[in-house]
Structures are given as C-alpha cells and as structure tokens.
CSV table of N, CA and C in Angstrom, one decimal:
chain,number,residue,atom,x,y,z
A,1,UNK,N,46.8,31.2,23.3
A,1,UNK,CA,45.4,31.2,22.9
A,1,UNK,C,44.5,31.7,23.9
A,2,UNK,N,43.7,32.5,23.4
A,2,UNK,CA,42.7,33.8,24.4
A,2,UNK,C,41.3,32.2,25.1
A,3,UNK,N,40.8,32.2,25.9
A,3,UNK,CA,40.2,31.5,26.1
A,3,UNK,C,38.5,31.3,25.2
A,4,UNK,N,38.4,32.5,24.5
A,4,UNK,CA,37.4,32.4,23.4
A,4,UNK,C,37.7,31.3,22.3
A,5,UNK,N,38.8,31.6,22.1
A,5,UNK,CA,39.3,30.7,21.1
A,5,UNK,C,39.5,29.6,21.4
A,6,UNK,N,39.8,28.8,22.3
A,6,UNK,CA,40.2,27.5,23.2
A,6,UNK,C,38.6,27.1,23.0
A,7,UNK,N,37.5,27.6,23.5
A,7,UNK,CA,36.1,27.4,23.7
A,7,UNK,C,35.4,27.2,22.3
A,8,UNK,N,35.8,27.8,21.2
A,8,UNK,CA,35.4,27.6,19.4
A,8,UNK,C,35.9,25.9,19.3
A,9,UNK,N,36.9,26.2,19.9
A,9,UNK,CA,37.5,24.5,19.4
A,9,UNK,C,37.5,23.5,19.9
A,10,UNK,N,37.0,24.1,21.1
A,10,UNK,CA,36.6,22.6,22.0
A,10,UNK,C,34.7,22.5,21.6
A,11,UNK,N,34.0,23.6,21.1
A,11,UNK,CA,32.7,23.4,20.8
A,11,UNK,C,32.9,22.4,19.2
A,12,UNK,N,33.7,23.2,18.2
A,12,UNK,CA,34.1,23.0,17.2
A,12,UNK,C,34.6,20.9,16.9
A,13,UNK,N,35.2,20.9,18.2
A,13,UNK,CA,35.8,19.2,18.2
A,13,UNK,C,34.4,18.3,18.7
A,14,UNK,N,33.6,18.6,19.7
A,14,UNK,CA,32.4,18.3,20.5
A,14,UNK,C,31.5,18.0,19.3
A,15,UNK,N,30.9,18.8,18.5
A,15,UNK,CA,30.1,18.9,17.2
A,15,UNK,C,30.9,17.8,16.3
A,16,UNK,N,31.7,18.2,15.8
A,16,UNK,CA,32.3,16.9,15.1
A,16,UNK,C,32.1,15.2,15.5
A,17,UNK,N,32.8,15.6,17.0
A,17,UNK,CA,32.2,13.9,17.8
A,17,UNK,C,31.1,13.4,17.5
A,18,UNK,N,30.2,14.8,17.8
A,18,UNK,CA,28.6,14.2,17.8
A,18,UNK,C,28.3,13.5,16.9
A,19,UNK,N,28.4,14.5,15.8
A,19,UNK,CA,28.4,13.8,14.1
A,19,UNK,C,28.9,12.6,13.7
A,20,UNK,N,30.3,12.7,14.0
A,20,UNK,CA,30.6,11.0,13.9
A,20,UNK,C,29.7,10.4,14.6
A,21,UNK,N,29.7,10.5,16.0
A,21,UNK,CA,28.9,9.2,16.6
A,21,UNK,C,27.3,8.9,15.8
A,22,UNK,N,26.8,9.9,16.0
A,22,UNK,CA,25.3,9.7,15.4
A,22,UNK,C,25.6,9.5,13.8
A,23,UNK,N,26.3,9.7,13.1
A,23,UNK,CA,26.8,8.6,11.8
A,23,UNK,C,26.9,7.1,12.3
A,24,UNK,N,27.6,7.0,12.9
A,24,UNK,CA,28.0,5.6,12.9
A,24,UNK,C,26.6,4.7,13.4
A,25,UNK,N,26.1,5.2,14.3
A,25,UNK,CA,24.9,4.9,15.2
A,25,UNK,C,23.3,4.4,13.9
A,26,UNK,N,23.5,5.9,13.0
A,26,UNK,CA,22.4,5.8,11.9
A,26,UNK,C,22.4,4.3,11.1
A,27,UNK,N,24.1,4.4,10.7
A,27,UNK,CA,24.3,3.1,10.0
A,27,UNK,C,24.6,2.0,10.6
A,28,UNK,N,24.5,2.0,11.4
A,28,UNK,CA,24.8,0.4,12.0
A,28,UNK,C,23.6,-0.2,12.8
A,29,UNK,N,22.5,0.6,13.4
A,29,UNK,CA,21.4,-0.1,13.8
A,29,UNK,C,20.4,0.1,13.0
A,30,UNK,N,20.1,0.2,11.8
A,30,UNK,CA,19.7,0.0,10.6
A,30,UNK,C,19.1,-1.8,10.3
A,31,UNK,N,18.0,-1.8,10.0
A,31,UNK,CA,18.2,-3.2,9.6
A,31,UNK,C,18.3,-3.6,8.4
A,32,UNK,N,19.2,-4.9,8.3
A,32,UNK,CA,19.6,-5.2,7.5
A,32,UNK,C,18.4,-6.0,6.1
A,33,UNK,N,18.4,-5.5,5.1
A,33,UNK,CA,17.4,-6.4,4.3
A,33,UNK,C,17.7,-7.8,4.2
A,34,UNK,N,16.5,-8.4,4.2
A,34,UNK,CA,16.5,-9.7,3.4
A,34,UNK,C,16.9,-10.6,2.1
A,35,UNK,N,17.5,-11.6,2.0
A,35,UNK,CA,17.9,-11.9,0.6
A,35,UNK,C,16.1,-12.4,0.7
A,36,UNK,N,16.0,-13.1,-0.7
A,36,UNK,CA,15.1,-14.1,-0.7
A,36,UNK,C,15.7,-15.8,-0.4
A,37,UNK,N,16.2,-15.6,-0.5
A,37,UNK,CA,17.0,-16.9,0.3
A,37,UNK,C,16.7,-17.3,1.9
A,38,UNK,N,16.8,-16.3,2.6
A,38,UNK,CA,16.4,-15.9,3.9
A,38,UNK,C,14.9,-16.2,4.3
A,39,UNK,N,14.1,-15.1,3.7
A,39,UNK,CA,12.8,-15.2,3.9
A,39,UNK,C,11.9,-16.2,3.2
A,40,UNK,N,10.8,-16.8,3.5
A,40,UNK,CA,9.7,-17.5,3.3
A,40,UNK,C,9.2,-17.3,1.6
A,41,UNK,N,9.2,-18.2,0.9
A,41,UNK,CA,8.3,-17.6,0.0
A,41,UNK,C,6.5,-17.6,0.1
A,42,UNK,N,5.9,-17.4,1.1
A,42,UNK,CA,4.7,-17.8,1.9
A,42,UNK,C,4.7,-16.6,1.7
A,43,UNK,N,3.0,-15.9,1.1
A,43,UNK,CA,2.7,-14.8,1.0
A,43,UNK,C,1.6,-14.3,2.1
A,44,UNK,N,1.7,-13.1,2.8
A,44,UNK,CA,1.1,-13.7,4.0
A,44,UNK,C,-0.3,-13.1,3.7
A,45,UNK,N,-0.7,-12.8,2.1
A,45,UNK,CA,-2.0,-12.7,1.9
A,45,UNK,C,-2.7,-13.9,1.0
A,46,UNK,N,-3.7,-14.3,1.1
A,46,UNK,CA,-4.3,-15.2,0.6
A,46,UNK,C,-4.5,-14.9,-1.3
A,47,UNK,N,-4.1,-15.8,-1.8
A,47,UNK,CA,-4.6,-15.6,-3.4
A,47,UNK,C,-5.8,-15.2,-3.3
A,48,UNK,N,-6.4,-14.2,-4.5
A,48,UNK,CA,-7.7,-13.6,-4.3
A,48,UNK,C,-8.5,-14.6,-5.5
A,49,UNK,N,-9.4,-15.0,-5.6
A,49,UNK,CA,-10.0,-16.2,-6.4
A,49,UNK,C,-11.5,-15.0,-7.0
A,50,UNK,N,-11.2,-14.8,-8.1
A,50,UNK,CA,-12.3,-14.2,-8.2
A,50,UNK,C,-13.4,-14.8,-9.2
A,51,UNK,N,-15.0,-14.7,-8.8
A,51,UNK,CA,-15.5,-15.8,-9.8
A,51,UNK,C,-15.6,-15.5,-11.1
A,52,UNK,N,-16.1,-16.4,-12.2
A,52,UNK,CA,-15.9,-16.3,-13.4
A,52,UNK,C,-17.5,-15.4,-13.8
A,53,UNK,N,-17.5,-14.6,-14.8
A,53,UNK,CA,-18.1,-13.6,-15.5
A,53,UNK,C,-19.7,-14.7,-15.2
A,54,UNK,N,-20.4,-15.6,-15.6
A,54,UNK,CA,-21.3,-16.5,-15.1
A,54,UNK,C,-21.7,-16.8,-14.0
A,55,UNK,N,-20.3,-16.9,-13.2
A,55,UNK,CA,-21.3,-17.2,-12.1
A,55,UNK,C,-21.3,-16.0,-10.9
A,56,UNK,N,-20.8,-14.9,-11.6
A,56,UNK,CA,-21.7,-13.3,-11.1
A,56,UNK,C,-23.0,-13.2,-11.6
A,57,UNK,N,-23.1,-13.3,-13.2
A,57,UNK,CA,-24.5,-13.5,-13.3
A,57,UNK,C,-25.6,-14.0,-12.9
A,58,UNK,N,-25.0,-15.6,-12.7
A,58,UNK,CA,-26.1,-16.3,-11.7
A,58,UNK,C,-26.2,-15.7,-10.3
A,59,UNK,N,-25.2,-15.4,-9.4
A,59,UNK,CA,-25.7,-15.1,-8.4
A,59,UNK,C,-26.2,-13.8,-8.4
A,60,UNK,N,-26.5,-12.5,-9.5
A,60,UNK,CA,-27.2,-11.7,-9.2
A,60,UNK,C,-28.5,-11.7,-10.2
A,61,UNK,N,-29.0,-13.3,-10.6
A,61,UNK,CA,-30.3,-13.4,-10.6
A,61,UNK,C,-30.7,-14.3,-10.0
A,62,UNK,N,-30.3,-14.6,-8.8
A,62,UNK,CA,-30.6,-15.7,-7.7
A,62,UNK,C,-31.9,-14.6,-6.7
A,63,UNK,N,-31.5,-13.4,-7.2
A,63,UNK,CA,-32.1,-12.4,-6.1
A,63,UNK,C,-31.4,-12.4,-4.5
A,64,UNK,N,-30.1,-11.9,-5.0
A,64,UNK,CA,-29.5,-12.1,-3.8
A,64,UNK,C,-29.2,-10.1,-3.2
A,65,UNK,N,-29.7,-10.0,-2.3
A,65,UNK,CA,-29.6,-8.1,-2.0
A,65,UNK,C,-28.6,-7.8,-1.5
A,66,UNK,N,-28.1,-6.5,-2.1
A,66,UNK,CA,-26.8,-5.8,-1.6
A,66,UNK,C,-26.9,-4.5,-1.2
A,67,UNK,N,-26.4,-4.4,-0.3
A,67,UNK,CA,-26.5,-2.9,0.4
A,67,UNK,C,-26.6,-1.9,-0.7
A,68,UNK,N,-25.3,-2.0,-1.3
A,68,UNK,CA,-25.0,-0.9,-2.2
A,68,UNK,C,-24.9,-1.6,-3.6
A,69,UNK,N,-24.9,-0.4,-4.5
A,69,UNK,CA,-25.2,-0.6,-5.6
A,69,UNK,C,-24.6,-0.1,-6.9
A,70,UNK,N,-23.6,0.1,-7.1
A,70,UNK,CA,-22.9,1.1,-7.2
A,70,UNK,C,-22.1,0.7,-9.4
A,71,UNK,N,-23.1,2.3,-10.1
A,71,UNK,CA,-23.0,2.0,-11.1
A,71,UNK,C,-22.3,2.7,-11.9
A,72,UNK,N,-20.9,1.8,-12.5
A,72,UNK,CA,-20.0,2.5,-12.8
A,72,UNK,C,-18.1,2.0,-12.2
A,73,UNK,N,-17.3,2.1,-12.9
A,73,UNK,CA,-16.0,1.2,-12.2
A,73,UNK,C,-14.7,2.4,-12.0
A,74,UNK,N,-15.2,3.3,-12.5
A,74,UNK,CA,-14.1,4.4,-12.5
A,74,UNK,C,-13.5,4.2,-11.1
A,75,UNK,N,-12.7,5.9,-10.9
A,75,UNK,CA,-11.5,5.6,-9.9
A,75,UNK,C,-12.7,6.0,-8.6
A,76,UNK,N,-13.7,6.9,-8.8
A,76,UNK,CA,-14.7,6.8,-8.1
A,76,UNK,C,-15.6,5.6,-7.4
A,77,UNK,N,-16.3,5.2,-8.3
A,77,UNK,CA,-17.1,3.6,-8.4
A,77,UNK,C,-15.8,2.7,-7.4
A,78,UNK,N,-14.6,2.6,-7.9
A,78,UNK,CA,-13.9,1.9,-7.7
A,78,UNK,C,-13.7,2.5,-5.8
A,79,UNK,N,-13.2,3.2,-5.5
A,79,UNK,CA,-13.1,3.6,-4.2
A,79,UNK,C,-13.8,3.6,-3.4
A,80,UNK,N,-15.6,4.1,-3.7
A,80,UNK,CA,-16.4,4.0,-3.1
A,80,UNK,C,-16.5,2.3,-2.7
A,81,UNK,N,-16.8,1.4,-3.7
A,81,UNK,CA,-16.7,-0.3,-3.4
A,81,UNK,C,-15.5,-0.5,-2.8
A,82,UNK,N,-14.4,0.1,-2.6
A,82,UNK,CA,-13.6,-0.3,-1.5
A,82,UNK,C,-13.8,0.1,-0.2
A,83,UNK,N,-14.1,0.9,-0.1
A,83,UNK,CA,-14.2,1.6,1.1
A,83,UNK,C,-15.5,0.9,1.4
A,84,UNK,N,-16.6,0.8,1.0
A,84,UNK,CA,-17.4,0.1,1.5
A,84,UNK,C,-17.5,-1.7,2.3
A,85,UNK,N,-16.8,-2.2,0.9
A,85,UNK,CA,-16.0,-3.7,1.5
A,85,UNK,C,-15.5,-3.7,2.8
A,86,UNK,N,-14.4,-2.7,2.8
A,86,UNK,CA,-14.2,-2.5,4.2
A,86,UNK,C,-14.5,-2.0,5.1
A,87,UNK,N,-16.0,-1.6,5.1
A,87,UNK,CA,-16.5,-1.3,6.2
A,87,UNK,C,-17.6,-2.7,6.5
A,88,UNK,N,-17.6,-3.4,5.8
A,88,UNK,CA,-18.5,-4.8,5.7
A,88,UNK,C,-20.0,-4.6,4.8
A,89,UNK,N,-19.7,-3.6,4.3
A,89,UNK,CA,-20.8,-4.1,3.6
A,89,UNK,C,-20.9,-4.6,1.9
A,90,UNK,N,-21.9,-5.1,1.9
A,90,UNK,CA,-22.5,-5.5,0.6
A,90,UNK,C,-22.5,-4.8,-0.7
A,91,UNK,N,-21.5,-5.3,-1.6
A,91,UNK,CA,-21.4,-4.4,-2.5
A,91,UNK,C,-22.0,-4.6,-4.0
A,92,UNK,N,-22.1,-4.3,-4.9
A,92,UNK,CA,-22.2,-4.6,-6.4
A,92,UNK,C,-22.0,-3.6,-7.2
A,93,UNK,N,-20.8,-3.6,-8.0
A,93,UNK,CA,-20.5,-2.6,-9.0
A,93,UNK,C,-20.7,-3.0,-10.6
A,94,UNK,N,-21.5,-2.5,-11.2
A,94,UNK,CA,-21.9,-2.6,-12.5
A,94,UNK,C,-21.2,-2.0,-13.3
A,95,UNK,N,-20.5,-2.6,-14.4
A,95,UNK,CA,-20.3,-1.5,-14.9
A,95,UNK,C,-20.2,-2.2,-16.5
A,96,UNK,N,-21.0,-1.2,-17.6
A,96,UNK,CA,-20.7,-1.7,-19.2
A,96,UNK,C,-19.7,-0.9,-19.6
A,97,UNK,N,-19.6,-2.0,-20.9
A,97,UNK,CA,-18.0,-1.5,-22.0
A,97,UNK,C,-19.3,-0.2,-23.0
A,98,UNK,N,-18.3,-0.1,-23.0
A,98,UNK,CA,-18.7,1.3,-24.5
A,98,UNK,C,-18.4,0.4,-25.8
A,99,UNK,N,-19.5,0.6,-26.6
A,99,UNK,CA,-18.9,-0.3,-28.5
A,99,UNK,C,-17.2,0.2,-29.0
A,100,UNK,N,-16.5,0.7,-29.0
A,100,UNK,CA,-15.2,0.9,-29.1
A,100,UNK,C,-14.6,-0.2,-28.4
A,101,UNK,N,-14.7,-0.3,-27.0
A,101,UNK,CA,-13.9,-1.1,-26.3
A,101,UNK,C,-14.5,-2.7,-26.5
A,102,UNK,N,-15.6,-2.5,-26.6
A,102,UNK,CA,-15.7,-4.0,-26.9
A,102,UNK,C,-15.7,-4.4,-28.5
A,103,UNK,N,-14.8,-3.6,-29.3
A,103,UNK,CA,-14.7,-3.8,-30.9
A,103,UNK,C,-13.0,-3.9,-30.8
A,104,UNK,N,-12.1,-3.0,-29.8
A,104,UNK,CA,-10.7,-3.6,-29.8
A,104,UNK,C,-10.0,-4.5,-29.8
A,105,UNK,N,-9.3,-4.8,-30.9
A,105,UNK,CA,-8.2,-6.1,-31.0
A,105,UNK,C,-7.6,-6.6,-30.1
C-alpha cells in the first residue's frame, strides 16, 4: 500500500471514530423527560381569576382612569393590551359583539 492510500484510511477510520463518538455523546447526555409521576403537579403559574362581566362594569363606572384605552379585541387590540400590561401599564379594552354574534345558538 502506497502511503496515500494508508493516509485515506487512517483519515477514513479517524472520521468514523469521530462520528461514533459524537453519536454516542448526543444520545446519552441528553436529558431524560419526566414521567408525570416524577414531577409535581404544582403549576408554577398562578390560576388567572378573571372578574365577572359586572363587576368590570362597576369598576369602570367607579371612575377609575386608565392609561390606555384601547377599542377593539382583535389580534391587534389584543397585542397592543399585552404588550402594554407588560410594560405596567393601565389598560382597558372595549370591545362590542356585532347582531349576528350575539343572535348565535
């Protein structure tokens, strides 16, 4: 064997090693999932309590002021009130049904 050839197969065996190793390496320090058996059933966000259709209206004829004002629930309405919330501010999103929607079964 010419030493070119000796050098294909010793690069050729090297590349293979590698590959195994970094196979074996991918799958084995991997973490392993959780059953639910294992983990907590404790959610680590709080139930969200939202009030009842009444007593939004009472508190927005208490005359209580909100930063923003924002009229309309779409994916717009809807994002801007998020994004706002978490920036801390004061929000209120208005939004009416159309006669269709408030006539469906």
């Amino acid at each position: 064997m010419s030493f070119t050839s000796r050098l294909k197969v010793l690069a050729g065996s090297l590349a293979a090693c590698g590959s195994l190793y970094a196979g074996v390496r991918y799958f084995s320090d991997r973490p392993q999932p959780l059953s639910a058996a294992e983990g907590s059933n404790e959610s680590p966000v709080p139930p969200l309590t939202i009030p009842t259709r009444s007593e939004q209206m009472a508190r927005l004829r208490v005359g209580e002021e909100f930063d923003i004002l924002i009229i309309g629930g779409g994916a717009t309405g809807c994002g801007i009130a998020l994004d706002s919330v978490l920036r801390g501010i004061l929000v209120h999103v208005a939004v009416t049904l159309k006669a269709k929607e408030l006539c469906k079964k």
